[in-house]
Amino acid sequence: MFKLRDKYAIAGIGNTDYTKASGRTVRSLATEACLKAIEDAGLTVADIDGIVSFNFNDSAPAIGVATEMGIENAGYAVDYAAGGNGANLITLAATAAIEAGLAKNVVCFRAMNGRSGFRLGGGRDLSAYGVTQYTAPLGWITYPQAMAMWARRHMIDYGTTEEHWAEIATTFRDNAVINERAMQRTPMTRDDYYNSRFIVDPFRMYDICLESDGACAVVITSAEHARDLKQKPVYIMGGAYGGGPSQGDDLFDAIRWPSHSHNCFKYLADDLWGSAGIGPQDIDVAEIYDCFTYSVLMALEGLGFCKEGEGGPFVMGGRIARDGALPLNTHGGLLSEAYIHGFNHVIEAVEQLRGTSGARQIEGAEIALTTAGAMTCGSAMILRN
Amino acid sequence: MQQTAYTKPLPVPDSESTPFWDGMREGKLMLQRCASSGAYLFPPVTFCPGSLERPEWVEASGKGTVFSWITVRHPVPRDIYAEDVPYVVAIVALDNGCRMTGNLVGCTPEEVRAGMPVELVFNRVTPEITLPAFRPVGG
């Protein structure tokens, strides 16, 4: 369990524009986001001695970004092999590195040309080696196709319907409309959702996140140090990384997963809440990994916001809107802001807790949750101001 | 296989999976079973879970029920699957207790139901490779 409650803080945040075609190298996107985060913290490159990232062989290596930034001595440089599950893992890893004395000020980033370059959502290596030999030859290849199999099972087990997903998609779009960073700011009605074409039943186009180019970065340092810096510190209250009993080699290796109606969050919930010493009722705003509408339900259920199977009814009636009891994905999420593999959720949570979210600010937001991942493994973090 | 016009992904059998694919080619469903626990395994592995015990290979019936399924309507990659959509991929709960993947044939996407009884059919796509598919029992 994460035992570093309130000892470390996010001192700076930075991001590039989110686009469909950056026209730039991934390394330069990473460098821009990292330098902005360092400047935002009131630090200089000379202060940075650690750098951590996660990627799917689709990004720039941490040492390459450190080199482009001119970091003299990146004593702690790690690239985690992770997908969307890694967004909170790398921030927690940064706190562990500082705790161990390996670094003092760590910059964490995710950078990708996810639309113009390597498209995670559009397909994957068709070579049917390893676990994919039982999936790809059947035409079961993409992430939307993988997740739709889970979503169908939730519908079977609990009567979850497209109405619940429409609520999620349209609520998040409402948030994106007033977010100047968001890639998709066109208002979406319920009819727009229902009229969007099916990609893979039961998912329509608007159940599936955007593909995006861009980068996000944060600077993590000790709470003591953060209090002397430029921004109001956002403290890391708790966190967890984990999965269930059969995480498999990759997300298509879930044939033996116990139930496709729940995911990793059921298994990491106790560690997450235990590390922070709070419960779901204490969360003011949550940025939930929404690679697909359905994944939001599994996170809410797994983390105990409602019982397993009740996620659909739970999100209805305005509860997850900005003026609801549990505002979710106030920036528009991966569905409507951008798909920076969940790291843009961390940026938004920090802004909410700083009180700098402008029109989308949740009044009085003091404690925020971020989650990352949707299937057999993932991570989550609790932040406070 | 180079002479065939088959352009979709093909499995690359390895030391764990070769008996399964050999069986498929011969019209038999070969699955692993742990002798000590009696549990059937899919996908194939080298060791029974949590031990260095080697699973045994046994012929299985290929009967089961639909656990979950998807209907692919948007082809990805387009050039490979444009003419196949819509098609159905299912996870089937086999009667012996493990789950297995396969295409679902012999019915329309609209006719698929959870728990629907199905049986294995052998979809020969190349001289070397036969892929698993399932069809409704009696369908």
Short mmCIF file of C-alpha atoms in Angstrom, two decimals:
data_model
loop_
_atom_site.label_atom_id
_atom_site.label_comp_id
_atom_site.label_asym_id
_atom_site.label_seq_id
_atom_site.Cartn_x
_atom_site.Cartn_y
_atom_site.Cartn_z
CA MET A 1 0.00 0.00 0.00
CA PHE A 2 1.12 3.57 -0.71
CA LYS A 3 2.37 4.92 2.61
CA LEU A 4 3.55 8.38 1.63
CA ARG A 5 0.38 10.31 2.41
CA ASP A 6 0.83 14.06 1.97
CA LYS A 7 4.64 13.78 1.90
CA TYR A 8 4.83 14.61 -1.80
CA ALA A 9 3.09 17.08 -4.05
CA ILE A 10 2.52 18.00 -7.65
CA ALA A 11 4.27 21.35 -7.94
CA GLY A 12 3.93 22.05 -11.64
CA ILE A 13 1.89 21.03 -14.68
CA GLY A 14 2.39 21.50 -18.39
CA ASN A 15 0.83 20.38 -21.63
CA THR A 16 1.04 20.96 -25.35
CA ASP A 17 -1.88 21.69 -27.61
CA TYR A 18 -3.95 18.59 -28.33
CA THR A 19 -4.31 18.04 -32.08
CA LYS A 20 -4.89 15.47 -34.78
CA ALA A 21 -1.57 16.14 -36.48
CA SER A 22 1.15 17.79 -34.45
CA GLY A 23 3.64 17.85 -37.32
CA ARG A 24 6.34 17.35 -34.72
CA THR A 25 8.34 14.58 -33.14
CA VAL A 26 7.01 12.99 -30.00
CA ARG A 27 10.26 13.99 -28.26
CA SER A 28 9.63 17.66 -28.94
CA LEU A 29 6.07 17.36 -27.60
CA ALA A 30 7.43 15.77 -24.43
CA THR A 31 10.08 18.44 -24.07
CA GLU A 32 7.54 21.24 -24.43
CA ALA A 33 5.21 19.75 -21.81
CA CYS A 34 8.06 19.07 -19.38
CA LEU A 35 9.61 22.53 -19.72
CA LYS A 36 6.21 24.14 -19.18
CA ALA A 37 5.65 22.04 -16.06
CA ILE A 38 9.07 22.97 -14.69
CA GLU A 39 8.46 26.65 -15.36
CA ASP A 40 4.96 26.40 -13.87
CA ALA A 41 6.51 25.08 -10.67
CA GLY A 42 8.95 27.94 -10.53
CA LEU A 43 11.88 25.63 -11.03
CA THR A 44 14.57 25.45 -13.68
CA VAL A 45 15.93 22.51 -15.61
CA ALA A 46 18.93 22.55 -13.28
CA ASP A 47 16.63 21.56 -10.41
CA ILE A 48 15.35 18.40 -12.16
CA ASP A 49 17.16 15.17 -11.37
CA GLY A 50 14.54 12.58 -12.23
CA ILE A 51 12.35 11.83 -15.24
CA VAL A 52 9.71 9.12 -15.65
CA SER A 53 7.40 8.20 -18.51
CA PHE A 54 5.24 5.37 -19.75
CA ASN A 55 4.63 4.23 -23.28
CA PHE A 56 3.78 1.43 -25.68
CA ASN A 57 6.88 1.85 -27.86
CA ASP A 58 5.14 4.90 -29.26
CA SER A 59 6.96 7.70 -27.49
CA ALA A 60 10.32 9.29 -26.79
CA PRO A 61 12.60 7.71 -24.19
CA ALA A 62 12.97 9.59 -20.93
CA ILE A 63 16.70 10.03 -21.42
CA GLY A 64 16.12 11.50 -24.86
CA VAL A 65 13.76 14.08 -23.43
CA ALA A 66 16.19 14.77 -20.59
CA THR A 67 18.89 15.36 -23.19
CA GLU A 68 16.75 17.73 -25.24
CA MET A 69 15.87 19.67 -22.09
CA GLY A 70 19.51 19.92 -21.10
CA ILE A 71 19.18 18.12 -17.78
CA GLU A 72 22.72 17.70 -16.49
CA ASN A 73 22.18 14.60 -14.40
CA ALA A 74 18.98 12.63 -14.70
CA GLY A 75 19.92 10.22 -11.96
CA TYR A 76 16.50 8.56 -12.06
CA ALA A 77 15.26 7.96 -15.60
CA VAL A 78 12.64 5.28 -16.15
CA ASP A 79 10.37 4.31 -19.03
CA TYR A 80 7.53 2.12 -17.87
CA ALA A 81 6.08 -0.28 -20.41
CA ALA A 82 2.46 0.59 -19.75
CA GLY A 83 -0.65 1.70 -21.48
CA GLY A 84 -3.42 3.76 -20.02
CA ASN A 85 -2.95 1.86 -16.79
CA GLY A 86 0.32 3.71 -16.17
CA ALA A 87 -0.76 7.32 -15.78
CA ASN A 88 -0.88 7.25 -11.99
CA LEU A 89 1.76 4.57 -11.65
CA ILE A 90 4.51 6.91 -12.83
CA THR A 91 3.56 9.68 -10.43
CA LEU A 92 3.53 7.20 -7.55
CA ALA A 93 6.88 5.85 -8.78
CA ALA A 94 8.26 9.38 -8.65
CA THR A 95 7.28 9.72 -4.99
CA ALA A 96 8.93 6.38 -4.25
CA ALA A 97 12.11 7.51 -5.99
CA ILE A 98 12.23 10.71 -3.95
CA GLU A 99 11.50 8.77 -0.76
CA ALA A 100 14.39 6.43 -1.54
CA GLY A 101 16.75 9.33 -2.12
CA LEU A 102 17.16 8.65 -5.83
CA ALA A 103 15.96 12.11 -6.85
CA LYS A 104 14.55 15.34 -5.43
CA ASN A 105 12.50 16.86 -8.25
CA VAL A 106 11.02 14.46 -10.76
CA VAL A 107 9.28 15.36 -14.00
CA CYS A 108 6.74 12.80 -15.28
CA PHE A 109 5.37 12.87 -18.79
CA ARG A 110 3.28 11.08 -21.41
CA ALA A 111 3.78 12.13 -25.01
CA MET A 112 2.31 10.60 -28.15
CA ASN A 113 1.39 11.25 -31.74
CA GLY A 114 -1.63 9.08 -31.16
CA ARG A 115 -3.49 10.21 -34.27
CA SER A 116 -0.84 11.17 -36.82
CA GLY A 117 1.71 8.59 -35.74
CA PHE A 118 1.22 5.31 -33.93
CA ARG A 119 -2.55 4.89 -33.56
CA LEU A 120 -3.40 2.83 -30.51
CA GLY A 121 -7.09 2.95 -31.32
CA GLY A 122 -7.01 2.18 -35.00
CA GLY A 123 -5.37 -1.18 -35.01
CA ARG A 124 -2.34 -3.00 -33.87
CA ASP A 125 0.37 -5.36 -34.97
CA LEU A 126 -1.45 -8.04 -36.88
CA SER A 127 1.25 -10.64 -36.29
CA ALA A 128 -0.63 -13.24 -34.34
CA TYR A 129 2.09 -14.35 -31.95
CA GLY A 130 1.57 -15.19 -28.30
CA VAL A 131 -1.81 -14.37 -26.89
CA THR A 132 -2.99 -12.65 -30.06
CA GLN A 133 -2.97 -15.95 -31.98
CA TYR A 134 -6.35 -16.65 -30.35
CA THR A 135 -7.82 -13.25 -31.13
CA ALA A 136 -6.39 -11.45 -34.17
CA PRO A 137 -7.11 -14.29 -36.65
CA LEU A 138 -10.78 -13.98 -35.64
CA GLY A 139 -10.82 -10.30 -36.56
CA TRP A 140 -10.69 -9.31 -32.89
CA ILE A 141 -7.87 -6.81 -33.09
CA THR A 142 -8.55 -3.30 -31.82
CA TYR A 143 -9.07 -1.83 -28.37
CA PRO A 144 -12.69 -0.87 -29.05
CA GLN A 145 -13.31 -4.46 -30.11
CA ALA A 146 -11.64 -5.73 -26.94
CA MET A 147 -13.60 -3.50 -24.62
CA ALA A 148 -16.92 -4.07 -26.36
CA MET A 149 -16.64 -7.73 -25.32
CA TRP A 150 -16.48 -6.62 -21.67
CA ALA A 151 -19.28 -4.12 -22.09
CA ARG A 152 -21.59 -6.74 -23.55
CA ARG A 153 -21.07 -8.93 -20.52
CA HIS A 154 -22.01 -6.09 -18.17
CA MET A 155 -25.21 -5.64 -20.15
CA ILE A 156 -25.91 -9.37 -19.82
CA ASP A 157 -25.19 -9.50 -16.10
CA TYR A 158 -26.83 -6.28 -15.01
CA GLY A 159 -29.11 -4.93 -17.70
CA THR A 160 -26.83 -1.98 -18.41
CA THR A 161 -28.05 -0.10 -21.49
CA GLU A 162 -26.90 2.37 -24.09
CA GLU A 163 -28.92 4.98 -22.22
CA HIS A 164 -26.32 4.88 -19.45
CA TRP A 165 -23.48 5.31 -21.92
CA ALA A 166 -25.29 8.16 -23.66
CA GLU A 167 -25.46 9.96 -20.32
CA ILE A 168 -21.70 9.59 -19.87
CA ALA A 169 -20.81 10.68 -23.41
CA THR A 170 -23.08 13.71 -23.44
CA THR A 171 -22.11 14.84 -19.93
CA PHE A 172 -18.43 14.77 -20.76
CA ARG A 173 -19.06 16.59 -24.01
CA ASP A 174 -20.90 19.30 -22.10
CA ASN A 175 -17.70 19.80 -20.10
CA ALA A 176 -15.50 19.87 -23.19
CA VAL A 177 -17.65 22.55 -24.82
CA ILE A 178 -16.43 25.07 -22.23
CA ASN A 179 -12.84 23.77 -22.14
CA GLU A 180 -10.61 25.69 -24.52
CA ARG A 181 -8.08 22.82 -24.51
CA ALA A 182 -10.61 20.27 -25.70
CA MET A 183 -10.36 18.84 -29.22
CA GLN A 184 -14.07 18.12 -29.54
CA ARG A 185 -16.16 21.13 -28.48
CA THR A 186 -19.25 20.63 -30.63
CA PRO A 187 -22.31 20.24 -28.40
CA MET A 188 -23.68 16.70 -28.40
CA THR A 189 -27.32 15.86 -27.82
CA ARG A 190 -28.78 12.53 -26.87
CA ASP A 191 -29.95 12.19 -30.47
CA ASP A 192 -26.46 12.90 -31.76
CA TYR A 193 -25.23 10.05 -29.62
CA TYR A 194 -27.91 7.61 -30.75
CA ASN A 195 -27.46 8.62 -34.38
CA SER A 196 -23.71 8.00 -34.40
CA ARG A 197 -22.77 4.87 -36.27
CA PHE A 198 -21.96 1.56 -34.65
CA ILE A 199 -18.26 0.75 -34.77
CA VAL A 200 -18.43 -2.54 -32.94
CA ASP A 201 -21.68 -3.52 -31.24
CA PRO A 202 -22.46 -2.57 -28.60
CA PHE A 203 -20.23 0.54 -29.09
CA ARG A 204 -21.12 3.51 -31.24
CA MET A 205 -18.57 6.08 -32.36
CA TYR A 206 -19.27 8.28 -29.34
CA ASP A 207 -18.55 5.44 -26.93
CA ILE A 208 -14.94 5.50 -28.09
CA CYS A 209 -12.30 8.07 -27.15
CA LEU A 210 -10.56 10.46 -29.48
CA GLU A 211 -7.19 9.78 -31.06
CA SER A 212 -4.83 12.61 -30.24
CA ASP A 213 -1.35 14.05 -30.61
CA GLY A 214 0.03 15.82 -27.58
CA ALA A 215 1.89 15.63 -24.30
CA CYS A 216 1.28 16.26 -20.61
CA ALA A 217 3.78 16.58 -17.77
CA VAL A 218 3.87 17.15 -14.03
CA VAL A 219 6.66 17.94 -11.58
CA ILE A 220 6.71 16.05 -8.30
CA THR A 221 8.69 17.12 -5.27
CA SER A 222 8.50 16.93 -1.50
CA ALA A 223 5.61 18.66 0.23
CA GLU A 224 8.05 20.86 2.10
CA HIS A 225 9.78 21.96 -1.07
CA ALA A 226 6.48 22.46 -2.88
CA ARG A 227 5.30 24.90 -0.26
CA ASP A 228 8.23 27.19 -1.14
CA LEU A 229 7.49 27.15 -4.87
CA LYS A 230 5.34 29.24 -7.17
CA GLN A 231 2.09 27.31 -7.18
CA LYS A 232 -0.24 26.14 -4.44
CA PRO A 233 0.88 22.54 -3.83
CA VAL A 234 -1.45 19.71 -4.73
CA TYR A 235 -0.65 16.91 -2.28
CA ILE A 236 -0.63 13.25 -3.17
CA MET A 237 -2.90 11.85 -0.53
CA GLY A 238 -2.95 8.25 -1.64
CA GLY A 239 -2.58 5.92 -4.56
CA ALA A 240 -2.53 2.35 -5.73
CA TYR A 241 -1.52 0.28 -8.69
CA GLY A 242 -2.80 -3.20 -9.19
CA GLY A 243 -4.93 -5.71 -10.90
CA GLY A 244 -6.68 -8.96 -10.38
CA PRO A 245 -5.67 -12.58 -10.35
CA SER A 246 -5.26 -12.93 -14.11
CA GLN A 247 -3.79 -9.78 -15.61
CA GLY A 248 -2.38 -11.64 -18.59
CA ASP A 249 0.27 -10.58 -21.06
CA ASP A 250 -1.80 -7.78 -22.53
CA LEU A 251 -5.37 -6.61 -22.67
CA PHE A 252 -6.35 -9.35 -25.10
CA ASP A 253 -5.15 -11.94 -22.62
CA ALA A 254 -8.31 -11.61 -20.55
CA ILE A 255 -10.09 -14.77 -21.65
CA ARG A 256 -9.46 -16.22 -18.19
CA TRP A 257 -10.39 -13.00 -16.37
CA PRO A 258 -12.92 -13.96 -13.65
CA SER A 259 -15.76 -11.71 -14.78
CA HIS A 260 -15.82 -9.22 -17.61
CA SER A 261 -18.29 -7.15 -15.61
CA HIS A 262 -15.55 -5.81 -13.35
CA ASN A 263 -12.00 -4.71 -13.89
CA CYS A 264 -8.82 -3.96 -11.93
CA PHE A 265 -10.39 -1.29 -9.75
CA LYS A 266 -12.27 -3.85 -7.71
CA TYR A 267 -8.90 -5.24 -6.68
CA LEU A 268 -7.04 -2.01 -5.90
CA ALA A 269 -9.88 -0.15 -4.15
CA ASP A 270 -8.95 -1.15 -0.60
CA ASP A 271 -5.33 -0.11 -1.10
CA LEU A 272 -6.38 3.17 -2.65
CA TRP A 273 -8.81 4.25 0.03
CA GLY A 274 -6.67 2.79 2.81
CA SER A 275 -3.63 4.74 1.67
CA ALA A 276 -5.50 8.03 1.77
CA GLY A 277 -7.60 7.29 4.84
CA ILE A 278 -10.80 8.41 3.15
CA GLY A 279 -13.65 6.87 1.19
CA PRO A 280 -15.62 7.51 -1.99
CA GLN A 281 -17.96 9.86 -0.16
CA ASP A 282 -15.07 12.29 0.38
CA ILE A 283 -14.29 12.83 -3.31
CA ASP A 284 -15.28 16.25 -4.65
CA VAL A 285 -14.33 15.70 -8.28
CA ALA A 286 -13.15 12.63 -10.19
CA GLU A 287 -11.29 12.30 -13.46
CA ILE A 288 -12.08 8.72 -14.52
CA TYR A 289 -10.26 6.88 -17.29
CA ASP A 290 -12.77 6.96 -20.11
CA CYS A 291 -11.18 5.31 -23.10
CA PHE A 292 -14.74 4.06 -23.56
CA THR A 293 -17.99 5.13 -21.93
CA TYR A 294 -18.39 1.72 -20.34
CA SER A 295 -15.02 1.80 -18.59
CA VAL A 296 -16.34 4.61 -16.38
CA LEU A 297 -18.93 2.26 -14.93
CA MET A 298 -16.38 -0.39 -13.98
CA ALA A 299 -14.20 2.20 -12.22
CA LEU A 300 -17.12 3.65 -10.26
CA GLU A 301 -18.34 0.22 -9.25
CA GLY A 302 -14.91 -1.19 -8.49
CA LEU A 303 -13.92 1.74 -6.32
CA GLY A 304 -17.14 1.53 -4.34
CA PHE A 305 -19.02 4.63 -5.46
CA CYS A 306 -21.88 2.21 -6.01
CA LYS A 307 -22.39 -1.53 -5.95
CA GLU A 308 -21.23 -3.75 -8.78
CA GLY A 309 -23.81 -3.64 -11.52
CA GLU A 310 -25.35 -0.36 -10.37
CA GLY A 311 -23.02 1.96 -12.29
CA GLY A 312 -25.55 2.56 -15.03
CA PRO A 313 -28.37 3.87 -12.84
CA PHE A 314 -25.76 5.65 -10.67
CA VAL A 315 -24.58 7.98 -13.45
CA MET A 316 -28.11 9.01 -14.44
CA GLY A 317 -30.10 12.06 -13.44
CA GLY A 318 -27.28 14.57 -13.51
CA ARG A 319 -25.24 13.05 -10.71
CA ILE A 320 -21.99 13.20 -12.72
CA ALA A 321 -22.55 16.65 -14.23
CA ARG A 322 -20.61 19.70 -13.05
CA ASP A 323 -23.43 20.65 -10.69
CA GLY A 324 -24.08 17.07 -9.63
CA ALA A 325 -23.10 15.19 -6.50
CA LEU A 326 -20.06 13.63 -8.16
CA PRO A 327 -18.71 15.71 -11.06
CA LEU A 328 -16.78 13.50 -13.46
CA ASN A 329 -14.27 14.33 -16.17
CA THR A 330 -14.70 18.05 -15.91
CA HIS A 331 -12.37 18.63 -18.89
CA GLY A 332 -14.30 16.33 -21.20
CA GLY A 333 -12.14 13.30 -20.60
CA LEU A 334 -10.51 11.06 -23.14
CA LEU A 335 -13.85 10.99 -24.96
CA SER A 336 -13.99 14.71 -25.68
CA GLU A 337 -10.87 16.59 -24.47
CA ALA A 338 -8.05 14.42 -25.77
CA TYR A 339 -6.58 10.96 -25.41
CA ILE A 340 -3.20 11.57 -23.81
CA HIS A 341 -3.47 8.13 -22.30
CA GLY A 342 -4.96 9.37 -19.05
CA PHE A 343 -2.26 11.87 -18.17
CA ASN A 344 -4.53 14.76 -19.10
CA HIS A 345 -6.76 13.55 -16.25
CA VAL A 346 -3.95 14.36 -13.82
CA ILE A 347 -3.52 17.85 -15.28
CA GLU A 348 -7.25 18.53 -14.92
CA ALA A 349 -7.37 17.26 -11.33
CA VAL A 350 -4.51 19.58 -10.36
CA GLU A 351 -6.22 22.56 -11.99
CA GLN A 352 -9.48 21.78 -10.19
CA LEU A 353 -7.68 21.67 -6.85
CA ARG A 354 -5.77 24.86 -7.59
CA GLY A 355 -9.08 26.50 -8.45
CA THR A 356 -7.84 27.52 -11.90
CA SER A 357 -10.30 25.60 -14.07
CA GLY A 358 -12.22 28.68 -15.15
CA ALA A 359 -15.75 28.07 -16.39
CA ARG A 360 -15.55 24.37 -15.58
CA GLN A 361 -14.32 24.88 -12.01
CA ILE A 362 -16.08 22.80 -9.36
CA GLU A 363 -16.63 25.17 -6.46
CA GLY A 364 -14.94 24.10 -3.28
CA ALA A 365 -13.09 21.17 -4.82
CA GLU A 366 -10.63 19.97 -2.19
CA ILE A 367 -10.13 16.29 -2.91
CA ALA A 368 -9.86 14.77 -6.38
CA LEU A 369 -9.56 11.24 -7.73
CA THR A 370 -7.77 10.25 -10.90
CA THR A 371 -7.91 6.77 -12.39
CA ALA A 372 -5.97 5.14 -15.19
CA GLY A 373 -6.69 1.91 -16.97
CA ALA A 374 -9.80 0.04 -17.94
CA MET A 375 -9.18 -3.66 -18.01
CA THR A 376 -7.03 -6.06 -16.02
CA CYS A 377 -4.57 -3.63 -14.42
CA GLY A 378 -4.63 0.04 -13.56
CA SER A 379 -3.73 2.78 -11.16
CA ALA A 380 -5.45 5.50 -9.22
CA MET A 381 -4.42 8.50 -7.17
CA ILE A 382 -6.09 10.78 -4.65
CA LEU A 383 -5.01 14.41 -4.59
CA ARG A 384 -5.89 17.22 -2.21
CA ASN A 385 -5.17 20.90 -1.99
CA MET B 1 0.70 -20.77 -47.65
CA GLN B 2 2.17 -18.07 -49.83
CA GLN B 3 0.11 -19.30 -52.76
CA THR B 4 -3.19 -18.75 -51.00
CA ALA B 5 -5.12 -15.54 -51.27
CA TYR B 6 -5.68 -15.51 -47.54
CA THR B 7 -4.61 -12.06 -46.29
CA LYS B 8 -5.95 -11.92 -42.75
CA PRO B 9 -3.82 -12.46 -39.65
CA LEU B 10 -2.81 -16.05 -39.15
CA PRO B 11 -1.77 -17.64 -35.87
CA VAL B 12 1.91 -18.37 -35.43
CA PRO B 13 1.98 -21.63 -33.46
CA ASP B 14 4.57 -21.88 -30.71
CA SER B 15 5.73 -24.52 -28.25
CA GLU B 16 2.63 -23.97 -26.14
CA SER B 17 0.03 -23.81 -28.88
CA THR B 18 1.19 -26.28 -31.52
CA PRO B 19 -0.91 -29.23 -30.21
CA PHE B 20 -3.99 -26.99 -30.27
CA TRP B 21 -3.45 -25.86 -33.87
CA ASP B 22 -2.44 -29.36 -34.98
CA GLY B 23 -5.71 -30.60 -33.50
CA MET B 24 -7.74 -27.92 -35.22
CA ARG B 25 -6.21 -28.88 -38.56
CA GLU B 26 -7.17 -32.51 -37.89
CA GLY B 27 -10.72 -31.61 -36.90
CA LYS B 28 -10.23 -32.18 -33.17
CA LEU B 29 -10.47 -29.71 -30.31
CA MET B 30 -7.40 -30.33 -28.18
CA LEU B 31 -7.35 -28.56 -24.83
CA GLN B 32 -5.07 -28.69 -21.85
CA ARG B 33 -6.15 -30.12 -18.52
CA CYS B 34 -4.34 -30.10 -15.20
CA ALA B 35 -4.31 -33.68 -13.91
CA SER B 36 -4.19 -32.63 -10.27
CA SER B 37 -7.04 -30.13 -10.34
CA GLY B 38 -8.99 -31.38 -13.32
CA ALA B 39 -9.26 -27.81 -14.61
CA TYR B 40 -9.27 -27.20 -18.35
CA LEU B 41 -7.11 -24.35 -19.65
CA PHE B 42 -7.40 -21.99 -22.58
CA PRO B 43 -5.29 -20.36 -23.96
CA PRO B 44 -2.55 -23.00 -23.69
CA VAL B 45 0.34 -22.56 -21.26
CA THR B 46 3.54 -24.42 -20.40
CA PHE B 47 2.70 -25.01 -16.75
CA CYS B 48 -0.48 -25.47 -14.78
CA PRO B 49 -1.19 -22.22 -12.90
CA GLY B 50 0.98 -21.78 -9.84
CA SER B 51 3.07 -24.91 -10.30
CA LEU B 52 5.64 -26.55 -12.55
CA GLU B 53 3.19 -29.34 -13.38
CA ARG B 54 2.80 -29.89 -17.10
CA PRO B 55 -0.81 -29.95 -18.27
CA GLU B 56 -1.98 -32.93 -20.31
CA TRP B 57 -3.61 -32.57 -23.73
CA VAL B 58 -7.06 -34.09 -24.10
CA GLU B 59 -9.72 -33.98 -26.79
CA ALA B 60 -12.74 -31.89 -25.80
CA SER B 61 -16.28 -31.74 -27.13
CA GLY B 62 -16.41 -28.11 -28.23
CA LYS B 63 -19.89 -27.65 -26.82
CA GLY B 64 -20.72 -24.63 -24.72
CA THR B 65 -22.73 -21.46 -24.43
CA VAL B 66 -22.17 -17.88 -25.53
CA PHE B 67 -20.50 -15.92 -22.69
CA SER B 68 -20.08 -12.60 -24.52
CA TRP B 69 -19.85 -11.40 -28.10
CA ILE B 70 -19.22 -8.41 -30.31
CA THR B 71 -20.41 -7.53 -33.77
CA VAL B 72 -17.72 -5.75 -35.76
CA ARG B 73 -19.38 -3.26 -38.13
CA HIS B 74 -16.52 -0.84 -38.86
CA PRO B 75 -13.67 -2.75 -40.54
CA VAL B 76 -10.19 -2.32 -39.03
CA PRO B 77 -7.93 -2.53 -40.93
CA ARG B 78 -10.32 -1.51 -43.66
CA ASP B 79 -8.47 -3.19 -46.49
CA ILE B 80 -8.59 -6.56 -44.74
CA TYR B 81 -12.08 -6.64 -43.25
CA ALA B 82 -14.19 -4.39 -45.48
CA GLU B 83 -15.97 -7.31 -47.11
CA ASP B 84 -16.48 -9.27 -43.90
CA VAL B 85 -18.42 -6.80 -41.77
CA PRO B 86 -20.61 -7.34 -39.97
CA TYR B 87 -19.04 -10.37 -38.33
CA VAL B 88 -19.29 -11.76 -34.81
CA VAL B 89 -16.54 -12.73 -32.38
CA ALA B 90 -17.55 -14.59 -29.24
CA ILE B 91 -16.14 -15.85 -26.00
CA VAL B 92 -17.76 -19.21 -25.37
CA ALA B 93 -18.06 -20.86 -21.97
CA LEU B 94 -17.25 -24.47 -22.78
CA ASP B 95 -19.13 -27.18 -20.96
CA ASN B 96 -15.86 -28.38 -19.42
CA GLY B 97 -15.47 -25.11 -17.51
CA CYS B 98 -12.99 -22.99 -19.45
CA ARG B 99 -13.65 -20.22 -21.93
CA MET B 100 -12.56 -20.08 -25.55
CA THR B 101 -12.65 -17.63 -28.41
CA GLY B 102 -14.09 -18.12 -31.86
CA ASN B 103 -16.12 -16.51 -34.58
CA LEU B 104 -19.84 -17.10 -34.40
CA VAL B 105 -21.36 -18.41 -37.62
CA GLY B 106 -24.63 -19.89 -38.75
CA CYS B 107 -26.80 -17.10 -37.41
CA THR B 108 -27.21 -13.37 -37.84
CA PRO B 109 -25.75 -10.92 -35.32
CA GLU B 110 -29.30 -10.12 -34.24
CA GLU B 111 -29.98 -13.74 -33.36
CA VAL B 112 -27.10 -14.07 -30.90
CA ARG B 113 -28.14 -14.38 -27.26
CA ALA B 114 -26.23 -14.75 -24.03
CA GLY B 115 -26.23 -18.36 -22.92
CA MET B 116 -27.12 -19.61 -26.39
CA PRO B 117 -25.94 -23.23 -26.82
CA VAL B 118 -23.23 -23.50 -29.47
CA GLU B 119 -20.85 -26.10 -30.83
CA LEU B 120 -17.43 -25.86 -32.40
CA VAL B 121 -16.98 -25.84 -36.14
CA PHE B 122 -13.66 -26.03 -37.94
CA ASN B 123 -13.01 -23.07 -40.21
CA ARG B 124 -10.21 -24.16 -42.55
CA VAL B 125 -8.63 -20.99 -43.89
CA THR B 126 -5.33 -22.38 -45.23
CA PRO B 127 -3.91 -25.88 -45.60
CA GLU B 128 -2.00 -25.32 -42.36
CA ILE B 129 -4.45 -23.35 -40.27
CA THR B 130 -7.99 -24.12 -39.19
CA LEU B 131 -9.57 -21.45 -37.01
CA PRO B 132 -12.16 -22.12 -34.31
CA ALA B 133 -15.71 -20.99 -34.94
CA PHE B 134 -18.98 -21.77 -33.20
CA ARG B 135 -22.53 -22.16 -34.46
CA PRO B 136 -25.85 -22.48 -32.68
CA VAL B 137 -26.60 -26.08 -31.84
CA GLY B 138 -28.93 -27.36 -34.53
CA GLY B 139 -28.25 -24.22 -36.60
#
